[in-house]
Amino acid sequence: MAMDNKGWNASQLRNCDLQFDEIPRLHHNDPKVDELMSENKPVVVLGSNLAKSAEKWDLDYLERHMGESDFTVFQSKSHKFKYYDDKKVTSGDGFVPPTKKLDMKLPEFIKRLRAWKKGEDRLYLQQGLNNTVGPAIVHDFLNFDWNFCTGKQSKHNWGSLTSNLMLIGMEGNVTPCHYDEQENLFAQVHGFKRCILFPPDQFECLYPHPVHHPHDRQSMVDFDRPDYNKFPKFRQAKGFETVVGPGEVLYIPMYWWHHVESLMQGSYTVSVNFWYKGGPVSVSYPLKGHQKVAVMRNVEKMLLDVLQDPKEIPVLLRAMVLGRYT
Ligand SMILES: O=C(O)C(=O)C[C@H](CCCc1ccccc1)C(=O)O
Ligand SMILES: [Zn+2]
């Protein structure tokens, strides 16, 4: 494969019907970085040392230093790892979990990663960084450039850091399109990930599952084979994309949709994210896209609370809107 100077090439990206604009890639000293972040817009920050102490996290190092405890590893029969909230799975609703959640020691995970052949079940390690990891990893973690991320946290009035997720994925793994209710500094450590982002106001083009569904916050659209009869507005979705490599940090604003794929025919990938609670809500009109998403979530939660049976929610909403508001 002819590798361009950037370390990857377009043949490693999955096909997608949509066209995307590029997410800006700026040096960490560029004042435009904070301009974009204060407008809740995504930006790739280059040259920060946010997770520089993790650049030695290759499989050998991790095998030697990740400690003896079990880590959370998801297993999938496809390349997709669609997240689901197991607390929202109710018996009899016919939900079939698309992934299996395993507890695995790191040497076992690495052995299976190395032995993996295309077509076999895939694995994705997704483990919150806490004191169960070995002392060397804790040391590297403490050596992250906390001035950088804490600086962003205070400059943009984010809430507290809630967690850091360590992600070790196989080439070609995909986290399908979803949004999170937290600000995210996504640090790419090893390998390359293509990230496709959509602003919160594209809600109607991305068809999220109902709030009470296990796949709450995830898009119902299969990006590999979109069903344009069920999801006609998906054609109008207007996204932004970038490929992040080692040492690069992508700011994923709260409520922004994102699809993340480890490049095909690439190396395994290592990422560490920094999830922060959102800042204080300043209501001004017209409401911003993400605030309307929050309102719709509250309406769905309230209706479920009072109606109890989820099947009654669309009935009541249609009765309220059709012929009256449309
Ligand atoms: O950092 C983020 O927000 C990402 O989406 C990164 C993504 C893995 C996230 C897994 C996940 C998705 C939803 C809820 C909890 C955990 C990747 O890199 O594949
Ligand atoms: Zn996410």
mmCIF file of C-alpha atoms and ligand atoms in Angstrom:
data_model
loop_
_atom_site.group_PDB
_atom_site.id
_atom_site.type_symbol
_atom_site.label_atom_id
_atom_site.label_comp_id
_atom_site.label_asym_id
_atom_site.label_seq_id
_atom_site.Cartn_x
_atom_site.Cartn_y
_atom_site.Cartn_z
ATOM 1 C CA MET A 1 0.000 0.000 0.000
ATOM 2 C CA ALA A 2 1.393 3.377 -1.015
ATOM 3 C CA MET A 3 1.546 5.297 2.259
ATOM 4 C CA ASP A 4 1.293 9.048 1.867
ATOM 5 C CA ASN A 5 3.515 11.143 4.047
ATOM 6 C CA LYS A 6 0.693 11.462 6.573
ATOM 7 C CA GLY A 7 0.967 7.775 7.525
ATOM 8 C CA TRP A 8 -2.271 6.549 5.949
ATOM 9 C CA ASN A 9 -4.202 6.766 2.671
ATOM 10 C CA ALA A 10 -7.815 7.078 1.541
ATOM 11 C CA SER A 11 -8.126 3.378 0.668
ATOM 12 C CA GLN A 12 -8.090 2.671 4.425
ATOM 13 C CA LEU A 13 -11.324 4.610 5.015
ATOM 14 C CA ARG A 14 -14.741 2.935 4.927
ATOM 15 C CA ASN A 15 -17.095 3.986 2.151
ATOM 16 C CA CYS A 16 -19.728 6.497 3.161
ATOM 17 C CA ASP A 17 -22.368 8.061 0.838
ATOM 18 C CA LEU A 18 -21.978 11.497 2.420
ATOM 19 C CA GLN A 19 -19.424 14.240 1.643
ATOM 20 C CA PHE A 20 -17.700 15.895 4.580
ATOM 21 C CA ASP A 21 -15.894 19.140 5.243
ATOM 22 C CA GLU A 22 -12.550 18.957 7.031
ATOM 23 C CA ILE A 23 -12.294 19.662 10.759
ATOM 24 C CA PRO A 24 -9.662 22.409 11.252
ATOM 25 C CA ARG A 25 -6.219 21.122 12.349
ATOM 26 C CA LEU A 26 -4.442 23.856 14.322
ATOM 27 C CA HIS A 27 -1.276 24.183 16.408
ATOM 28 C CA HIS A 28 -2.021 24.255 20.133
ATOM 29 C CA ASN A 29 -0.731 27.863 20.396
ATOM 30 C CA ASP A 30 -3.070 29.123 17.658
ATOM 31 C CA PRO A 31 -5.693 31.420 19.290
ATOM 32 C CA LYS A 32 -8.258 30.029 16.842
ATOM 33 C CA VAL A 33 -8.232 26.790 18.873
ATOM 34 C CA ASP A 34 -9.926 28.533 21.808
ATOM 35 C CA GLU A 35 -12.159 30.549 19.476
ATOM 36 C CA LEU A 36 -13.580 27.324 18.015
ATOM 37 C CA MET A 37 -13.831 25.611 21.404
ATOM 38 C CA SER A 38 -15.713 28.564 22.887
ATOM 39 C CA GLU A 39 -18.159 28.275 19.953
ATOM 40 C CA ASN A 40 -18.613 24.556 20.758
ATOM 41 C CA LYS A 41 -17.029 23.621 17.425
ATOM 42 C CA PRO A 42 -14.657 20.670 16.881
ATOM 43 C CA VAL A 43 -10.947 21.231 16.281
ATOM 44 C CA VAL A 44 -7.871 18.994 16.051
ATOM 45 C CA VAL A 45 -5.093 20.332 18.311
ATOM 46 C CA LEU A 46 -1.580 19.587 17.041
ATOM 47 C CA GLY A 47 1.645 19.603 19.046
ATOM 48 C CA SER A 48 0.097 19.462 22.519
ATOM 49 C CA ASN A 49 1.786 17.074 24.935
ATOM 50 C CA LEU A 50 -1.555 16.093 26.463
ATOM 51 C CA ALA A 51 -0.911 12.333 26.267
ATOM 52 C CA LYS A 52 2.722 12.452 25.190
ATOM 53 C CA SER A 53 3.741 10.291 28.161
ATOM 54 C CA ALA A 54 1.583 7.549 26.616
ATOM 55 C CA GLU A 55 3.382 7.497 23.276
ATOM 56 C CA LYS A 56 5.357 4.473 24.528
ATOM 57 C CA TRP A 57 2.107 2.533 25.073
ATOM 58 C CA ASP A 58 2.744 -0.128 22.461
ATOM 59 C CA LEU A 59 1.539 -3.699 23.023
ATOM 60 C CA ASP A 60 4.818 -4.869 24.592
ATOM 61 C CA TYR A 61 4.887 -1.991 27.063
ATOM 62 C CA LEU A 62 1.207 -2.405 27.923
ATOM 63 C CA GLU A 63 1.636 -6.164 28.348
ATOM 64 C CA ARG A 64 4.481 -5.571 30.794
ATOM 65 C CA HIS A 65 2.891 -2.734 32.745
ATOM 66 C CA MET A 66 -0.901 -2.900 32.621
ATOM 67 C CA GLY A 67 -1.017 -5.033 35.757
ATOM 68 C CA GLU A 68 -2.772 -8.258 36.608
ATOM 69 C CA SER A 69 -6.378 -7.080 36.847
ATOM 70 C CA ASP A 70 -9.236 -7.785 34.460
ATOM 71 C CA PHE A 71 -10.152 -5.153 31.884
ATOM 72 C CA THR A 72 -13.417 -4.508 30.066
ATOM 73 C CA VAL A 73 -13.252 -5.877 26.524
ATOM 74 C CA PHE A 74 -16.153 -5.859 24.057
ATOM 75 C CA GLN A 75 -16.457 -8.634 21.477
ATOM 76 C CA SER A 76 -18.337 -8.214 18.194
ATOM 77 C CA LYS A 77 -19.176 -10.493 15.251
ATOM 78 C CA SER A 78 -18.961 -7.463 12.967
ATOM 79 C CA HIS A 79 -16.667 -4.431 12.739
ATOM 80 C CA LYS A 80 -19.263 -2.381 14.625
ATOM 81 C CA PHE A 81 -19.196 -1.870 18.383
ATOM 82 C CA LYS A 82 -22.555 -0.173 18.941
ATOM 83 C CA TYR A 83 -22.705 0.865 22.578
ATOM 84 C CA TYR A 84 -25.775 -0.139 24.620
ATOM 85 C CA ASP A 85 -26.832 0.672 28.162
ATOM 86 C CA ASP A 86 -27.473 -2.670 29.824
ATOM 87 C CA LYS A 87 -29.536 -0.878 32.499
ATOM 88 C CA LYS A 88 -32.114 -0.078 29.790
ATOM 89 C CA VAL A 89 -32.465 -3.654 28.554
ATOM 90 C CA THR A 90 -35.859 -4.926 29.755
ATOM 91 C CA SER A 91 -36.813 -8.588 29.392
ATOM 92 C CA GLY A 92 -39.269 -9.297 26.603
ATOM 93 C CA ASP A 93 -38.441 -6.226 24.554
ATOM 94 C CA GLY A 94 -36.588 -8.415 22.058
ATOM 95 C CA PHE A 95 -33.363 -6.441 22.286
ATOM 96 C CA VAL A 96 -30.388 -8.460 21.050
ATOM 97 C CA PRO A 97 -27.103 -7.031 22.386
ATOM 98 C CA PRO A 98 -24.788 -6.478 19.367
ATOM 99 C CA THR A 99 -21.635 -6.995 21.443
ATOM 100 C CA LYS A 100 -20.554 -9.202 24.332
ATOM 101 C CA LYS A 101 -18.895 -7.598 27.353
ATOM 102 C CA LEU A 102 -15.958 -9.638 28.644
ATOM 103 C CA ASP A 103 -13.506 -9.283 31.520
ATOM 104 C CA MET A 104 -10.073 -10.112 30.202
ATOM 105 C CA LYS A 105 -6.518 -9.932 31.492
ATOM 106 C CA LEU A 106 -4.325 -7.802 29.279
ATOM 107 C CA PRO A 107 -1.905 -10.549 28.155
ATOM 108 C CA GLU A 108 -4.920 -12.584 26.959
ATOM 109 C CA PHE A 109 -6.316 -9.561 25.085
ATOM 110 C CA ILE A 110 -2.955 -8.894 23.423
ATOM 111 C CA LYS A 111 -2.503 -12.564 22.480
ATOM 112 C CA ARG A 112 -5.918 -12.564 20.769
ATOM 113 C CA LEU A 113 -5.201 -9.192 19.152
ATOM 114 C CA ARG A 114 -1.978 -10.532 17.654
ATOM 115 C CA ALA A 115 -3.557 -13.819 16.517
ATOM 116 C CA TRP A 116 -6.696 -12.183 15.043
ATOM 117 C CA LYS A 117 -7.594 -13.045 11.434
ATOM 118 C CA LYS A 118 -10.073 -11.079 9.281
ATOM 119 C CA GLY A 119 -13.539 -12.562 9.589
ATOM 120 C CA GLU A 120 -13.035 -13.658 13.192
ATOM 121 C CA ASP A 121 -14.830 -11.941 16.042
ATOM 122 C CA ARG A 122 -13.285 -8.581 16.851
ATOM 123 C CA LEU A 123 -12.268 -7.186 20.226
ATOM 124 C CA TYR A 124 -12.232 -3.639 21.591
ATOM 125 C CA LEU A 125 -10.688 -2.906 25.018
ATOM 126 C CA GLN A 126 -12.509 0.021 26.642
ATOM 127 C CA GLN A 127 -11.310 0.477 30.192
ATOM 128 C CA GLY A 128 -11.654 3.439 32.536
ATOM 129 C CA LEU A 129 -8.196 4.448 33.731
ATOM 130 C CA ASN A 130 -8.216 3.919 37.497
ATOM 131 C CA ASN A 131 -5.972 2.464 40.170
ATOM 132 C CA THR A 132 -6.411 -1.086 38.835
ATOM 133 C CA VAL A 133 -3.782 -0.427 36.179
ATOM 134 C CA GLY A 134 -0.132 -1.029 37.022
ATOM 135 C CA PRO A 135 2.087 1.633 38.676
ATOM 136 C CA ALA A 136 3.984 2.407 35.435
ATOM 137 C CA ILE A 137 0.709 3.241 33.668
ATOM 138 C CA VAL A 138 -0.371 5.350 36.652
ATOM 139 C CA HIS A 139 2.984 7.133 36.376
ATOM 140 C CA ASP A 140 2.437 7.815 32.663
ATOM 141 C CA PHE A 141 -1.103 8.964 33.423
ATOM 142 C CA LEU A 142 0.151 11.391 36.082
ATOM 143 C CA ASN A 143 2.604 12.688 33.472
ATOM 144 C CA PHE A 144 -0.115 13.687 31.025
ATOM 145 C CA ASP A 145 0.049 17.420 30.343
ATOM 146 C CA TRP A 146 -2.641 18.272 32.893
ATOM 147 C CA ASN A 147 -1.907 21.987 32.442
ATOM 148 C CA PHE A 148 -3.203 21.697 28.887
ATOM 149 C CA CYS A 149 -6.534 20.006 29.603
ATOM 150 C CA THR A 150 -7.152 21.742 32.920
ATOM 151 C CA GLY A 151 -6.436 25.007 31.100
ATOM 152 C CA LYS A 152 -9.157 24.201 28.557
ATOM 153 C CA GLN A 153 -11.515 23.068 31.314
ATOM 154 C CA SER A 154 -11.272 26.405 33.106
ATOM 155 C CA LYS A 155 -11.080 28.646 30.037
ATOM 156 C CA HIS A 156 -14.273 27.106 28.643
ATOM 157 C CA ASN A 157 -16.018 26.714 32.005
ATOM 158 C CA TRP A 158 -16.400 22.962 31.721
ATOM 159 C CA GLY A 159 -17.469 20.965 34.748
ATOM 160 C CA SER A 160 -15.323 18.354 36.477
ATOM 161 C CA LEU A 161 -13.301 15.634 34.717
ATOM 162 C CA THR A 162 -15.488 12.543 35.079
ATOM 163 C CA SER A 163 -13.304 9.850 33.495
ATOM 164 C CA ASN A 164 -10.546 8.827 31.153
ATOM 165 C CA LEU A 165 -11.327 5.864 28.952
ATOM 166 C CA MET A 166 -8.399 3.863 27.555
ATOM 167 C CA LEU A 167 -9.317 2.430 24.153
ATOM 168 C CA ILE A 168 -7.331 -0.318 22.411
ATOM 169 C CA GLY A 169 -8.935 -1.313 19.126
ATOM 170 C CA MET A 170 -8.263 -3.645 16.236
ATOM 171 C CA GLU A 171 -7.700 -2.195 12.760
ATOM 172 C CA GLY A 172 -11.087 -1.539 11.153
ATOM 173 C CA ASN A 173 -13.094 -1.432 14.402
ATOM 174 C CA VAL A 174 -15.984 1.069 14.266
ATOM 175 C CA THR A 175 -17.817 2.894 17.046
ATOM 176 C CA PRO A 176 -21.051 3.848 15.269
ATOM 177 C CA CYS A 177 -22.444 7.373 15.274
ATOM 178 C CA HIS A 178 -23.612 8.578 18.682
ATOM 179 C CA TYR A 179 -23.448 11.606 20.930
ATOM 180 C CA ASP A 180 -22.306 11.937 24.548
ATOM 181 C CA GLU A 181 -23.550 14.444 27.129
ATOM 182 C CA GLN A 182 -20.008 15.462 28.055
ATOM 183 C CA GLU A 183 -17.221 17.599 26.631
ATOM 184 C CA ASN A 184 -14.436 15.406 25.261
ATOM 185 C CA LEU A 185 -10.726 15.887 24.636
ATOM 186 C CA PHE A 186 -9.955 12.786 22.568
ATOM 187 C CA ALA A 187 -6.202 12.025 22.558
ATOM 188 C CA GLN A 188 -4.958 9.657 19.857
ATOM 189 C CA VAL A 189 -1.917 7.731 21.089
ATOM 190 C CA HIS A 190 -1.147 4.941 18.580
ATOM 191 C CA GLY A 191 -2.441 4.266 15.057
ATOM 192 C CA PHE A 192 -4.969 6.330 13.087
ATOM 193 C CA LYS A 193 -8.699 6.924 13.637
ATOM 194 C CA ARG A 194 -11.114 8.554 11.230
ATOM 195 C CA CYS A 195 -13.673 10.661 13.054
ATOM 196 C CA ILE A 196 -16.894 11.874 11.384
ATOM 197 C CA LEU A 197 -18.749 14.546 13.371
ATOM 198 C CA PHE A 198 -22.171 16.188 12.966
ATOM 199 C CA PRO A 199 -23.502 19.188 14.940
ATOM 200 C CA PRO A 200 -26.353 18.609 17.434
ATOM 201 C CA ASP A 201 -28.872 20.413 15.177
ATOM 202 C CA GLN A 202 -28.593 17.512 12.681
ATOM 203 C CA PHE A 203 -30.719 15.490 15.124
ATOM 204 C CA GLU A 204 -33.457 15.026 12.506
ATOM 205 C CA CYS A 205 -31.009 13.631 9.945
ATOM 206 C CA LEU A 206 -29.432 11.099 12.319
ATOM 207 C CA TYR A 207 -32.531 9.478 13.886
ATOM 208 C CA PRO A 208 -31.412 8.630 17.436
ATOM 209 C CA HIS A 209 -33.067 5.630 19.171
ATOM 210 C CA PRO A 210 -35.747 6.551 21.730
ATOM 211 C CA VAL A 211 -34.288 7.770 25.034
ATOM 212 C CA HIS A 212 -35.518 4.709 26.968
ATOM 213 C CA HIS A 213 -33.956 2.309 24.388
ATOM 214 C CA PRO A 214 -30.667 0.553 25.295
ATOM 215 C CA HIS A 215 -29.152 2.317 22.257
ATOM 216 C CA ASP A 216 -30.130 5.748 23.632
ATOM 217 C CA ARG A 217 -27.882 8.446 22.114
ATOM 218 C CA GLN A 218 -26.906 6.195 19.201
ATOM 219 C CA SER A 219 -28.033 6.817 15.608
ATOM 220 C CA MET A 220 -30.397 4.194 14.108
ATOM 221 C CA VAL A 221 -28.789 4.696 10.684
ATOM 222 C CA ASP A 222 -26.384 1.961 9.540
ATOM 223 C CA PHE A 223 -23.636 4.069 7.906
ATOM 224 C CA ASP A 224 -22.486 1.017 5.908
ATOM 225 C CA ARG A 225 -25.932 0.528 4.315
ATOM 226 C CA PRO A 226 -28.246 3.474 5.113
ATOM 227 C CA ASP A 227 -31.990 2.647 4.757
ATOM 228 C CA TYR A 228 -33.135 5.806 2.977
ATOM 229 C CA ASN A 229 -36.787 4.693 3.130
ATOM 230 C CA LYS A 230 -36.746 4.609 6.923
ATOM 231 C CA PHE A 231 -34.279 7.493 7.285
ATOM 232 C CA PRO A 232 -34.817 9.812 4.278
ATOM 233 C CA LYS A 233 -33.278 12.891 5.905
ATOM 234 C CA PHE A 234 -29.928 11.089 6.334
ATOM 235 C CA ARG A 235 -29.123 12.153 2.756
ATOM 236 C CA GLN A 236 -29.083 15.776 3.922
ATOM 237 C CA ALA A 237 -26.733 15.168 6.864
ATOM 238 C CA LYS A 238 -23.840 17.619 6.693
ATOM 239 C CA GLY A 239 -20.777 16.277 8.499
ATOM 240 C CA PHE A 240 -17.162 17.122 9.226
ATOM 241 C CA GLU A 241 -14.311 14.649 9.263
ATOM 242 C CA THR A 242 -10.676 14.246 10.184
ATOM 243 C CA VAL A 243 -8.136 11.464 10.672
ATOM 244 C CA VAL A 244 -6.285 11.751 13.983
ATOM 245 C CA GLY A 245 -2.857 10.217 14.491
ATOM 246 C CA PRO A 246 -0.422 9.821 17.388
ATOM 247 C CA GLY A 247 -0.034 12.972 19.477
ATOM 248 C CA GLU A 248 -3.132 14.665 18.054
ATOM 249 C CA VAL A 249 -6.120 15.704 20.172
ATOM 250 C CA LEU A 250 -9.664 16.063 18.787
ATOM 251 C CA TYR A 251 -12.090 18.283 20.728
ATOM 252 C CA ILE A 252 -15.524 16.629 20.450
ATOM 253 C CA PRO A 253 -18.025 19.199 21.787
ATOM 254 C CA MET A 254 -20.812 17.946 24.059
ATOM 255 C CA TYR A 255 -23.852 16.601 22.128
ATOM 256 C CA TRP A 256 -21.930 16.499 18.823
ATOM 257 C CA TRP A 257 -22.530 13.273 16.929
ATOM 258 C CA HIS A 258 -19.401 11.257 16.192
ATOM 259 C CA HIS A 259 -18.562 8.065 14.319
ATOM 260 C CA VAL A 260 -15.071 6.718 15.030
ATOM 261 C CA GLU A 261 -13.241 4.097 12.958
ATOM 262 C CA SER A 262 -9.771 2.610 13.327
ATOM 263 C CA LEU A 263 -8.328 2.670 9.810
ATOM 264 C CA MET A 264 -8.539 -0.587 7.868
ATOM 265 C CA GLN A 265 -5.247 -2.343 6.971
ATOM 266 C CA GLY A 266 -3.770 -0.203 9.733
ATOM 267 C CA SER A 267 -2.216 -0.925 13.069
ATOM 268 C CA TYR A 268 -4.113 -1.529 16.304
ATOM 269 C CA THR A 269 -5.153 1.805 17.826
ATOM 270 C CA VAL A 270 -4.697 3.273 21.289
ATOM 271 C CA SER A 271 -6.666 6.338 22.397
ATOM 272 C CA VAL A 272 -7.363 8.031 25.725
ATOM 273 C CA ASN A 273 -10.361 10.311 26.123
ATOM 274 C CA PHE A 274 -10.957 13.014 28.741
ATOM 275 C CA TRP A 275 -14.696 13.398 29.492
ATOM 276 C CA TYR A 276 -15.751 16.589 31.298
ATOM 277 C CA LYS A 277 -19.198 17.523 32.603
ATOM 278 C CA GLY A 278 -20.746 20.403 30.697
ATOM 279 C CA GLY A 279 -20.520 23.943 31.963
ATOM 280 C CA PRO A 280 -23.332 26.037 33.496
ATOM 281 C CA VAL A 281 -26.368 26.316 31.221
ATOM 282 C CA SER A 282 -26.765 29.889 29.984
ATOM 283 C CA VAL A 283 -30.203 30.105 28.387
ATOM 284 C CA SER A 284 -30.570 32.669 25.650
ATOM 285 C CA TYR A 285 -33.040 32.593 22.754
ATOM 286 C CA PRO A 286 -33.220 31.139 20.243
ATOM 287 C CA LEU A 287 -32.046 27.993 22.019
ATOM 288 C CA LYS A 288 -28.955 26.299 20.585
ATOM 289 C CA GLY A 289 -29.216 22.920 18.869
ATOM 290 C CA HIS A 290 -27.829 20.968 21.805
ATOM 291 C CA GLN A 291 -30.277 22.680 24.177
ATOM 292 C CA LYS A 292 -33.206 21.544 21.992
ATOM 293 C CA VAL A 293 -31.806 18.004 22.152
ATOM 294 C CA ALA A 294 -31.773 18.272 25.944
ATOM 295 C CA VAL A 295 -35.399 19.535 25.884
ATOM 296 C CA MET A 296 -36.505 16.616 23.659
ATOM 297 C CA ARG A 297 -34.756 14.167 25.982
ATOM 298 C CA ASN A 298 -36.614 15.619 28.959
ATOM 299 C CA VAL A 299 -39.971 15.388 27.132
ATOM 300 C CA GLU A 300 -39.341 11.707 26.291
ATOM 301 C CA LYS A 301 -38.308 10.948 29.880
ATOM 302 C CA MET A 302 -41.371 12.734 31.310
ATOM 303 C CA LEU A 303 -43.755 10.967 28.899
ATOM 304 C CA LEU A 304 -42.301 7.557 29.774
ATOM 305 C CA ASP A 305 -42.621 8.431 33.439
ATOM 306 C CA VAL A 306 -46.315 9.331 33.197
ATOM 307 C CA LEU A 307 -47.407 6.870 30.482
ATOM 308 C CA GLN A 308 -45.268 3.941 31.739
ATOM 309 C CA ASP A 309 -45.774 1.960 28.487
ATOM 310 C CA PRO A 310 -43.254 3.162 25.844
ATOM 311 C CA LYS A 311 -45.672 2.175 23.079
ATOM 312 C CA GLU A 312 -48.064 4.904 24.203
ATOM 313 C CA ILE A 313 -45.503 7.687 23.660
ATOM 314 C CA PRO A 314 -45.759 7.984 19.837
ATOM 315 C CA VAL A 315 -49.568 7.643 20.058
ATOM 316 C CA LEU A 316 -49.848 10.600 22.408
ATOM 317 C CA LEU A 317 -47.288 12.680 20.473
ATOM 318 C CA ARG A 318 -49.111 12.098 17.162
ATOM 319 C CA ALA A 319 -52.452 12.984 18.772
ATOM 320 C CA MET A 320 -50.902 16.185 20.084
ATOM 321 C CA VAL A 321 -49.126 17.272 16.868
ATOM 322 C CA LEU A 322 -50.833 15.869 13.756
ATOM 323 C CA GLY A 323 -53.534 18.156 12.422
ATOM 324 C CA ARG A 324 -52.846 20.633 15.214
ATOM 325 C CA TYR A 325 -49.189 21.685 14.889
ATOM 326 C CA THR A 326 -48.707 20.354 11.335
HETATM 327 O O1 LIG B 1 -14.512 9.146 23.265
HETATM 328 C C1 LIG B 1 -15.651 8.963 22.776
HETATM 329 O O2 LIG B 1 -16.686 9.595 23.140
HETATM 330 C C2 LIG B 1 -15.825 7.960 21.710
HETATM 331 O O3 LIG B 1 -16.952 7.795 21.222
HETATM 332 C C3 LIG B 1 -14.628 7.161 21.299
HETATM 333 C C4 LIG B 1 -15.012 5.771 20.764
HETATM 334 C C5 LIG B 1 -15.252 4.739 21.875
HETATM 335 C C6 LIG B 1 -16.295 5.192 22.869
HETATM 336 C C7 LIG B 1 -17.029 4.014 23.502
HETATM 337 C C8 LIG B 1 -18.284 4.502 24.176
HETATM 338 C C9 LIG B 1 -19.325 5.032 23.409
HETATM 339 C C10 LIG B 1 -20.497 5.471 24.046
HETATM 340 C C11 LIG B 1 -20.607 5.380 25.436
HETATM 341 C C12 LIG B 1 -19.568 4.850 26.192
HETATM 342 C C13 LIG B 1 -18.393 4.408 25.559
HETATM 343 C C14 LIG B 1 -13.845 5.226 19.929
HETATM 344 O O4 LIG B 1 -12.754 5.838 19.949
HETATM 345 O O5 LIG B 1 -14.068 4.200 19.276
HETATM 346 ZN ZN ZN B 2 -18.464 9.097 22.173
#
